[in-house]
Amino acid sequence: AIPPTTQMALAQRRDGLRMWWCKFDQVVELCEIIGKNVAQVVDEYVALSDDSKQPPIAFEEYVMDQASTYVPGLLRLCPKPFFELMDVSALMEGNKDRRSREAWVRCAPHCHPLAGTAGVARLLFEEIVEEDEEEISYDLFEEYVQALYKVELSV
C-alpha cells in the first residue's frame, strides 16, 4: 500500500498540475480534441509518471504526444497549440511566434509525425531555419508542417 503521506503528496501534485494547466488554452484545446478534460489527462500523466519505468517527460510534451497520436493529422489541422506549447516560459511571456532550437529539439519528437527522435529534430531544425538562426518562426513551422503532410499524402 502507498503510505498516506505519499498519497497526499501525489494528490497535491495532481491538483497543482490541474490548476496550472487549466490556465493554458492550448492544453485545454488539445485535451478537448481527444475527448478529455485537463483533469483526466493530468490524472493519466501522474499515474504514468509514478510508474518509474517510464522516463519522465514534461506534461506539455505528454499532451502533445497524446493528442498527435490519438488524432492522426492533428498537427496539420491545428499546428498552433503544438508550436506554442513547445516553450511554456516563452508562451507565458506572450511570445507565440518564435521557438528556440532547444525547445524544438525537446518537443518535436512528441508532435507526430514531426520527428522521431531528438537527433532527427536537431537535423530538421538545421534544414528548416537559416544557418545563423537560433529560433524557428511560427510561419516557417506551419509551412514545414504543411509540406510534411503533402509529402506523406503523395507517398
XYZ file of C-alpha atoms in Angstrom:
155
model
C 0.000 0.000 0.000
C 1.092 3.582 -0.641
C 1.820 5.456 2.613
C -0.707 8.248 3.369
C 1.985 10.943 3.162
C 2.891 9.782 -0.349
C -0.788 9.709 -1.324
C -1.170 13.265 -0.040
C 1.885 14.423 -1.947
C 0.549 12.809 -5.127
C -2.861 14.415 -4.647
C -1.259 17.821 -4.100
C 0.896 17.381 -7.188
C -2.141 16.326 -9.227
C -4.261 19.242 -8.010
C -1.408 21.663 -8.635
C -0.956 20.389 -12.189
C -4.700 20.596 -12.840
C -4.923 24.184 -11.618
C -1.812 25.242 -13.529
C -2.577 23.639 -16.908
C -6.254 24.664 -16.976
C -4.947 28.209 -17.487
C -3.480 27.319 -20.884
C -5.977 27.433 -23.768
C -3.572 25.338 -25.851
C -3.700 22.474 -23.338
C -7.469 22.770 -22.931
C -7.886 22.698 -26.733
C -5.694 19.619 -27.268
C -7.390 17.774 -24.394
C -10.850 18.580 -25.766
C -9.851 17.337 -29.220
C -9.064 13.915 -27.748
C -12.358 13.973 -25.860
C -10.985 14.535 -22.375
C -10.734 17.369 -19.921
C -7.464 18.645 -18.476
C -8.087 16.901 -15.132
C -8.403 13.489 -16.834
C -5.204 13.986 -18.803
C -3.363 15.178 -15.674
C -4.545 12.046 -13.827
C -3.232 9.807 -16.625
C 0.045 11.711 -16.693
C 0.504 11.466 -12.904
C -0.305 7.735 -12.973
C 2.205 7.252 -15.789
C 4.957 9.285 -14.128
C 4.501 7.316 -10.879
C 5.379 4.245 -12.887
C 9.103 4.960 -12.740
C 9.919 2.522 -15.553
C 8.981 5.333 -17.946
C 11.479 8.169 -18.416
C 9.828 11.350 -17.183
C 8.529 13.759 -19.799
C 7.046 17.173 -19.152
C 3.259 17.446 -19.048
C 3.068 19.624 -22.173
C 5.133 17.009 -24.060
C 2.750 14.319 -22.819
C -0.300 16.288 -24.016
C 1.233 16.876 -27.463
C 2.215 13.228 -27.704
C -1.263 12.001 -26.714
C -3.120 14.412 -29.000
C -0.970 13.840 -32.082
C -1.015 10.047 -31.599
C -4.733 9.860 -30.840
C -5.780 12.038 -33.783
C -3.652 11.343 -36.877
C -3.182 14.515 -38.907
C -3.948 16.775 -35.942
C -0.631 18.600 -36.268
C -1.622 19.634 -39.809
C -5.146 20.618 -38.781
C -4.106 22.783 -35.834
C -0.363 23.365 -35.611
C -0.641 26.493 -33.409
C -1.172 24.881 -29.970
C 1.689 22.442 -30.609
C 4.024 25.248 -31.587
C 3.027 27.459 -28.675
C 3.402 24.675 -26.091
C 6.956 23.922 -27.231
C 8.115 26.629 -24.841
C 5.774 27.394 -21.976
C 8.051 30.087 -20.462
C 8.089 31.957 -23.768
C 4.332 31.496 -24.032
C 3.842 32.984 -20.559
C 5.901 35.984 -21.641
C 3.488 36.469 -24.539
C 5.816 35.070 -27.207
C 3.665 32.976 -29.539
C 5.659 33.486 -32.725
C 9.150 32.074 -32.173
C 10.600 28.959 -30.562
C 14.208 28.169 -29.722
C 16.225 25.306 -31.167
C 16.318 23.750 -27.684
C 12.505 23.837 -27.333
C 12.118 22.415 -30.845
C 14.540 19.540 -30.221
C 12.818 18.687 -26.920
C 9.241 18.786 -28.249
C 9.325 17.860 -31.941
C 9.545 14.110 -31.178
C 6.243 14.458 -29.273
C 4.436 16.145 -32.187
C 3.783 13.223 -34.512
C 4.870 12.890 -37.282
C 7.318 15.799 -36.976
C 10.471 13.974 -35.852
C 11.027 10.522 -34.431
C 13.882 11.480 -32.114
C 15.706 14.496 -30.700
C 18.553 13.749 -33.126
C 16.219 13.908 -36.111
C 14.635 17.064 -34.682
C 18.074 18.696 -34.451
C 18.811 17.864 -38.105
C 15.384 19.149 -39.177
C 15.942 22.408 -37.368
C 19.197 22.902 -39.320
C 17.331 22.158 -42.560
C 14.365 24.449 -41.912
C 15.877 27.618 -40.467
C 18.562 29.911 -41.857
C 22.110 28.964 -40.889
C 22.684 31.564 -38.190
C 19.155 31.445 -36.734
C 18.625 30.070 -33.243
C 14.833 30.221 -33.438
C 12.089 28.987 -35.708
C 9.156 31.258 -36.520
C 5.562 30.057 -36.436
C 5.159 30.801 -40.161
C 8.137 28.618 -41.007
C 6.852 25.885 -38.689
C 3.397 25.932 -40.286
C 4.908 25.895 -43.780
C 7.078 22.918 -42.864
C 4.156 21.001 -41.309
C 2.026 21.520 -44.441
C 4.909 20.381 -46.665
C 5.479 17.344 -44.444
C 1.867 16.227 -44.896
C 1.930 16.855 -48.650
C 4.909 14.516 -48.905
C 3.186 11.951 -46.666
C -0.011 12.067 -48.734
C 1.803 11.680 -52.050
C 3.697 8.554 -50.965
